[in-house]
PDB file of C-alpha atoms in Angstrom:
ATOM      1  CA  MET A   1     -17.247  75.596-204.410  1.00  0.00           C
ATOM      2  CA  HIS A   2     -14.303  75.558-202.012  1.00  0.00           C
ATOM      3  CA  ARG A   3     -10.987  76.982-203.120  1.00  0.00           C
ATOM      4  CA  ALA A   4      -7.932  75.846-201.266  1.00  0.00           C
ATOM      5  CA  GLY A   5      -5.955  78.715-199.829  1.00  0.00           C
ATOM      6  CA  SER A   6      -8.620  81.359-200.407  1.00  0.00           C
ATOM      7  CA  GLY A   7      -8.530  82.318-196.708  1.00  0.00           C
ATOM      8  CA  ASP A   8      -4.776  82.805-196.895  1.00  0.00           C
ATOM      9  CA  ARG A   9      -5.134  84.955-200.023  1.00  0.00           C
ATOM     10  CA  ALA A  10      -7.783  87.114-198.342  1.00  0.00           C
ATOM     11  CA  ARG A  11      -5.551  87.605-195.305  1.00  0.00           C
ATOM     12  CA  GLU A  12      -2.619  88.507-197.565  1.00  0.00           C
ATOM     13  CA  LEU A  13      -4.712  91.148-199.368  1.00  0.00           C
ATOM     14  CA  GLU A  14      -5.989  92.438-196.027  1.00  0.00           C
ATOM     15  CA  GLU A  15      -2.429  92.728-194.707  1.00  0.00           C
ATOM     16  CA  ARG A  16      -1.316  94.658-197.801  1.00  0.00           C
ATOM     17  CA  LEU A  17      -4.227  97.048-197.300  1.00  0.00           C
ATOM     18  CA  TYR A  18      -3.210  97.559-193.657  1.00  0.00           C
ATOM     19  CA  GLN A  19       0.376  98.316-194.710  1.00  0.00           C
ATOM     20  CA  ARG A  20      -0.827 100.856-197.314  1.00  0.00           C
ATOM     21  CA  THR A  21      -3.071 102.414-194.662  1.00  0.00           C
ATOM     22  CA  ILE A  22      -0.194 102.679-192.177  1.00  0.00           C
ATOM     23  CA  GLN A  23       2.009 104.264-194.844  1.00  0.00           C
ATOM     24  CA  ALA A  24      -0.698 106.799-195.828  1.00  0.00           C
ATOM     25  CA  PHE A  25      -1.220 107.669-192.160  1.00  0.00           C
ATOM     26  CA  ARG A  26       2.499 108.169-191.522  1.00  0.00           C
ATOM     27  CA  GLU A  27       2.810 110.346-194.641  1.00  0.00           C
ATOM     28  CA  GLY A  28      -0.105 112.526-193.459  1.00  0.00           C
ATOM     29  CA  ARG A  29      -2.376 111.543-196.347  1.00  0.00           C
ATOM     30  CA  LEU A  30      -4.859 109.920-193.931  1.00  0.00           C
ATOM     31  CA  VAL A  31      -5.954 111.969-190.913  1.00  0.00           C
ATOM     32  CA  ILE A  32      -8.066 110.372-188.191  1.00  0.00           C
ATOM     33  CA  TYR A  33      -9.547 112.109-185.162  1.00  0.00           C
ATOM     34  CA  SER A  34      -9.965 110.223-181.918  1.00  0.00           C
ATOM     35  CA  LEU A  35     -11.269 110.832-178.422  1.00  0.00           C
ATOM     36  CA  ARG A  36      -8.574 112.434-176.305  1.00  0.00           C
ATOM     37  CA  SER A  37      -9.887 110.501-173.259  1.00  0.00           C
ATOM     38  CA  ALA A  38     -11.656 107.327-174.303  1.00  0.00           C
ATOM     39  CA  TRP A  39     -14.402 106.261-171.903  1.00  0.00           C
ATOM     40  CA  GLN A  40     -15.143 103.073-173.839  1.00  0.00           C
ATOM     41  CA  THR A  41     -12.684 100.404-174.875  1.00  0.00           C
ATOM     42  CA  PRO A  42     -11.319  98.834-176.919  1.00  0.00           C
ATOM     43  CA  CYS A  43     -10.695 101.277-179.762  1.00  0.00           C
ATOM     44  CA  ALA A  44     -10.296  99.759-183.227  1.00  0.00           C
ATOM     45  CA  LEU A  45     -10.130 100.949-186.800  1.00  0.00           C
ATOM     46  CA  GLY A  46     -13.533 100.283-188.340  1.00  0.00           C
ATOM     47  CA  GLU A  47     -14.167 101.328-191.922  1.00  0.00           C
ATOM     48  CA  PHE A  48     -11.670 103.213-194.067  1.00  0.00           C
ATOM     49  CA  HIS A  49     -11.957 104.324-197.673  1.00  0.00           C
ATOM     50  CA  GLU A  50      -9.564 105.171-200.453  1.00  0.00           C
ATOM     51  CA  VAL A  51     -10.972 106.647-203.672  1.00  0.00           C
ATOM     52  CA  ASN A  52      -8.864 106.769-206.831  1.00  0.00           C
ATOM     53  CA  GLY A  53      -5.672 106.628-204.779  1.00  0.00           C
ATOM     54  CA  ALA A  54      -6.717 109.378-202.331  1.00  0.00           C
ATOM     55  CA  TRP A  55      -7.657 108.607-198.732  1.00  0.00           C
ATOM     56  CA  GLN A  56     -11.149 109.898-198.043  1.00  0.00           C
ATOM     57  CA  SER A  57     -12.400 108.582-194.702  1.00  0.00           C
ATOM     58  CA  ALA A  58     -11.738 106.439-191.666  1.00  0.00           C
ATOM     59  CA  MET A  59     -13.817 105.376-188.675  1.00  0.00           C
ATOM     60  CA  LEU A  60     -12.722 104.496-185.160  1.00  0.00           C
ATOM     61  CA  VAL A  61     -15.002 102.282-183.080  1.00  0.00           C
ATOM     62  CA  TYR A  62     -14.873 102.533-179.285  1.00  0.00           C
ATOM     63  CA  GLY A  63     -16.493  99.679-177.425  1.00  0.00           C
ATOM     64  CA  PRO A  64     -18.252  96.768-179.117  1.00  0.00           C
ATOM     65  CA  TRP A  65     -18.972  96.683-182.844  1.00  0.00           C
ATOM     66  CA  ASP A  66     -22.537  95.647-182.008  1.00  0.00           C
ATOM     67  CA  THR A  67     -24.554  98.841-182.417  1.00  0.00           C
ATOM     68  CA  GLY A  68     -27.097  97.657-179.842  1.00  0.00           C
ATOM     69  CA  GLN A  69     -24.562  98.068-177.028  1.00  0.00           C
ATOM     70  CA  GLU A  70     -22.934 101.210-175.626  1.00  0.00           C
ATOM     71  CA  HIS A  71     -20.351 102.434-178.129  1.00  0.00           C
ATOM     72  CA  THR A  72     -18.917 105.505-179.829  1.00  0.00           C
ATOM     73  CA  ARG A  73     -17.904 105.797-183.480  1.00  0.00           C
ATOM     74  CA  ILE A  74     -15.881 108.631-184.951  1.00  0.00           C
ATOM     75  CA  THR A  75     -15.773 109.082-188.714  1.00  0.00           C
ATOM     76  CA  THR A  76     -13.246 111.553-190.124  1.00  0.00           C
ATOM     77  CA  TRP A  77     -13.483 112.435-193.806  1.00  0.00           C
ATOM     78  CA  ARG A  78     -12.681 115.010-196.388  1.00  0.00           C
ATOM     79  CA  ASP A  79     -14.491 115.723-199.608  1.00  0.00           C
ATOM     80  CA  LEU A  80     -12.513 114.771-202.687  1.00  0.00           C
ATOM     81  CA  PRO A  81     -13.020 116.362-206.115  1.00  0.00           C
ATOM     82  CA  GLY A  82     -15.953 114.645-207.796  1.00  0.00           C
ATOM     83  CA  GLN A  83     -16.657 112.466-204.757  1.00  0.00           C
ATOM     84  CA  GLU A  84     -19.330 113.033-202.155  1.00  0.00           C
ATOM     85  CA  PHE A  85     -19.052 111.105-198.930  1.00  0.00           C
ATOM     86  CA  HIS A  86     -21.851 110.978-196.392  1.00  0.00           C
ATOM     87  CA  PRO A  87     -21.280 108.797-193.346  1.00  0.00           C
ATOM     88  CA  ASP A  88     -24.176 106.910-191.858  1.00  0.00           C
ATOM     89  CA  ALA A  89     -26.133 109.124-189.475  1.00  0.00           C
ATOM     90  CA  LEU A  90     -28.545 107.766-186.904  1.00  0.00           C
ATOM     91  CA  PRO A  91     -32.122 107.939-188.194  1.00  0.00           C
ATOM     92  CA  LEU A  92     -33.652 108.301-184.725  1.00  0.00           C
ATOM     93  CA  THR A  93     -31.639 111.401-183.880  1.00  0.00           C
ATOM     94  CA  GLN A  94     -32.645 113.225-187.084  1.00  0.00           C
ATOM     95  CA  ALA A  95     -36.034 114.019-185.530  1.00  0.00           C
ATOM     96  CA  SER A  96     -34.381 115.474-182.417  1.00  0.00           C
ATOM     97  CA  PRO A  97     -33.815 119.229-182.132  1.00  0.00           C
ATOM     98  CA  PRO A  98     -30.212 120.259-182.809  1.00  0.00           C
ATOM     99  CA  GLN A  99     -28.091 121.778-180.044  1.00  0.00           C
ATOM    100  CA  ASP A 100     -25.333 124.154-181.061  1.00  0.00           C
ATOM    101  CA  ILE A 101     -22.317 123.440-178.865  1.00  0.00           C
ATOM    102  CA  GLN A 102     -18.550 123.750-178.998  1.00  0.00           C
ATOM    103  CA  VAL A 103     -16.066 120.894-178.814  1.00  0.00           C
ATOM    104  CA  ARG A 104     -12.336 121.064-178.363  1.00  0.00           C
ATOM    105  CA  ILE A 105     -10.370 119.635-181.290  1.00  0.00           C
ATOM    106  CA  ASP A 106      -6.583 119.795-181.161  1.00  0.00           C
ATOM    107  CA  ASP A 107      -6.866 122.495-178.481  1.00  0.00           C
ATOM    108  CA  ARG A 108      -9.201 124.652-180.617  1.00  0.00           C
ATOM    109  CA  LEU A 109     -12.821 125.323-179.678  1.00  0.00           C
ATOM    110  CA  THR A 110     -14.878 124.315-182.681  1.00  0.00           C
ATOM    111  CA  PRO A 111     -18.609 124.753-183.371  1.00  0.00           C
ATOM    112  CA  ALA A 112     -20.594 121.514-183.467  1.00  0.00           C
ATOM    113  CA  THR A 113     -24.169 120.307-183.705  1.00  0.00           C
ATOM    114  CA  LEU A 114     -25.390 117.693-181.241  1.00  0.00           C
ATOM    115  CA  ARG A 115     -28.624 115.700-181.568  1.00  0.00           C
ATOM    116  CA  ARG A 116     -29.877 113.198-178.994  1.00  0.00           C
ATOM    117  CA  ASP A 117     -32.719 110.799-178.595  1.00  0.00           C
ATOM    118  CA  PRO A 118     -33.280 108.677-175.466  1.00  0.00           C
ATOM    119  CA  GLU A 119     -30.757 106.002-176.503  1.00  0.00           C
ATOM    120  CA  THR A 120     -28.432 107.417-179.166  1.00  0.00           C
ATOM    121  CA  TRP A 121     -26.647 110.646-180.032  1.00  0.00           C
ATOM    122  CA  GLU A 122     -24.671 112.192-182.864  1.00  0.00           C
ATOM    123  CA  LEU A 123     -22.365 115.173-183.168  1.00  0.00           C
ATOM    124  CA  TRP A 124     -21.314 116.871-186.422  1.00  0.00           C
ATOM    125  CA  THR A 125     -18.306 119.190-186.619  1.00  0.00           C
ATOM    126  CA  ALA A 126     -15.436 120.160-188.917  1.00  0.00           C
ATOM    127  CA  ILE A 127     -11.880 121.397-188.615  1.00  0.00           C
ATOM    128  CA  ASP A 128      -9.809 122.664-191.513  1.00  0.00           C
ATOM    129  CA  GLU A 129     -10.662 120.443-194.510  1.00  0.00           C
ATOM    130  CA  HIS A 130     -11.834 117.536-192.348  1.00  0.00           C
ATOM    131  CA  LYS A 131     -15.393 116.783-191.319  1.00  0.00           C
ATOM    132  CA  ILE A 132     -16.117 114.679-188.264  1.00  0.00           C
ATOM    133  CA  LEU A 133     -19.185 112.706-187.216  1.00  0.00           C
ATOM    134  CA  LEU A 134     -19.403 111.131-183.776  1.00  0.00           C
ATOM    135  CA  THR A 135     -22.263 108.716-183.149  1.00  0.00           C
ATOM    136  CA  GLY A 136     -22.973 106.699-180.078  1.00  0.00           C
ATOM    137  CA  ARG A 137     -25.277 104.736-177.868  1.00  0.00           C
ATOM    138  CA  GLY A 138     -25.269 105.409-174.162  1.00  0.00           C
ATOM    139  CA  PRO A 139     -24.186 108.428-172.153  1.00  0.00           C
ATOM    140  CA  LEU A 140     -22.009 111.171-173.569  1.00  0.00           C
ATOM    141  CA  GLY A 141     -18.501 111.217-172.253  1.00  0.00           C
ATOM    142  CA  ASP A 142     -15.764 113.766-172.840  1.00  0.00           C
ATOM    143  CA  LEU A 143     -16.027 114.734-176.524  1.00  0.00           C
ATOM    144  CA  THR A 144     -12.595 116.376-176.719  1.00  0.00           C
ATOM    145  CA  LEU A 145     -10.901 115.244-179.930  1.00  0.00           C
ATOM    146  CA  ALA A 146      -7.311 115.049-181.123  1.00  0.00           C
ATOM    147  CA  LYS A 147      -5.584 113.702-184.194  1.00  0.00           C
ATOM    148  CA  LEU A 148      -4.763 110.056-183.755  1.00  0.00           C
ATOM    149  CA  ASP A 149      -1.011 109.843-183.209  1.00  0.00           C
ATOM    150  CA  ASP A 150      -0.440 106.127-183.905  1.00  0.00           C
ATOM    151  CA  ILE A 151      -2.543 103.984-186.216  1.00  0.00           C
ATOM    152  CA  VAL A 152      -0.771 100.691-185.482  1.00  0.00           C
ATOM    153  CA  PRO A 153      -2.647  99.921-182.196  1.00  0.00           C
ATOM    154  CA  VAL A 154      -6.075 100.534-183.762  1.00  0.00           C
ATOM    155  CA  ILE A 155      -5.191  98.290-186.718  1.00  0.00           C
ATOM    156  CA  ALA A 156      -3.991  95.616-184.277  1.00  0.00           C
ATOM    157  CA  ALA A 157      -7.310  95.891-182.430  1.00  0.00           C
ATOM    158  CA  ARG A 158      -9.131  95.549-185.780  1.00  0.00           C
ATOM    159  CA  ARG A 159      -7.125  92.402-186.594  1.00  0.00           C
ATOM    160  CA  THR A 160      -8.060  90.937-183.195  1.00  0.00           C
ATOM    161  CA  ARG A 161     -11.767  91.681-183.662  1.00  0.00           C
ATOM    162  CA  ILE A 162     -11.816  90.188-187.148  1.00  0.00           C
ATOM    163  CA  GLU A 163      -9.933  87.067-186.051  1.00  0.00           C
ATOM    164  CA  ASN A 164     -12.338  86.609-183.130  1.00  0.00           C
ATOM    165  CA  ARG A 165     -15.308  86.863-185.531  1.00  0.00           C
ATOM    166  CA  ARG A 166     -13.760  84.255-187.848  1.00  0.00           C
ATOM    167  CA  ARG A 167     -13.613  81.714-185.037  1.00  0.00           C
TER     168      ARG A 167
END
């Protein structure tokens, strides 16, 4: 069944969600960590989750959304009362031995765990009440992180990617 205007309605709902996300970000209710020096582009907002009115997680995607190509994904989340969030880890890296390292987050050295296999890698860390998972395919670049300072460009990049997929 085809419904006239359903695409317009979906875009309207999507736009309202983006505006709520921008507002939550500006009010400090949604915190997102990003690479201080991105070595892959573009950077777009991937997934983001709100649970019972509280912002729980957001993911930035650097490079293509196709996981078979070189990319980096950063998921920032916080545990909410009664909610457990576990971002998708890479199954291949789970068999790899962990390396204890330190990463710089907002100018603070922070303990982290890095796992690598020949093609992919993942890094787990936390700062304050936020947990962070970086996953990627390809070489490791500079893993220095900072709070994202402007969400509008990454939402614009998301819009562009989604529009290109619709075509």
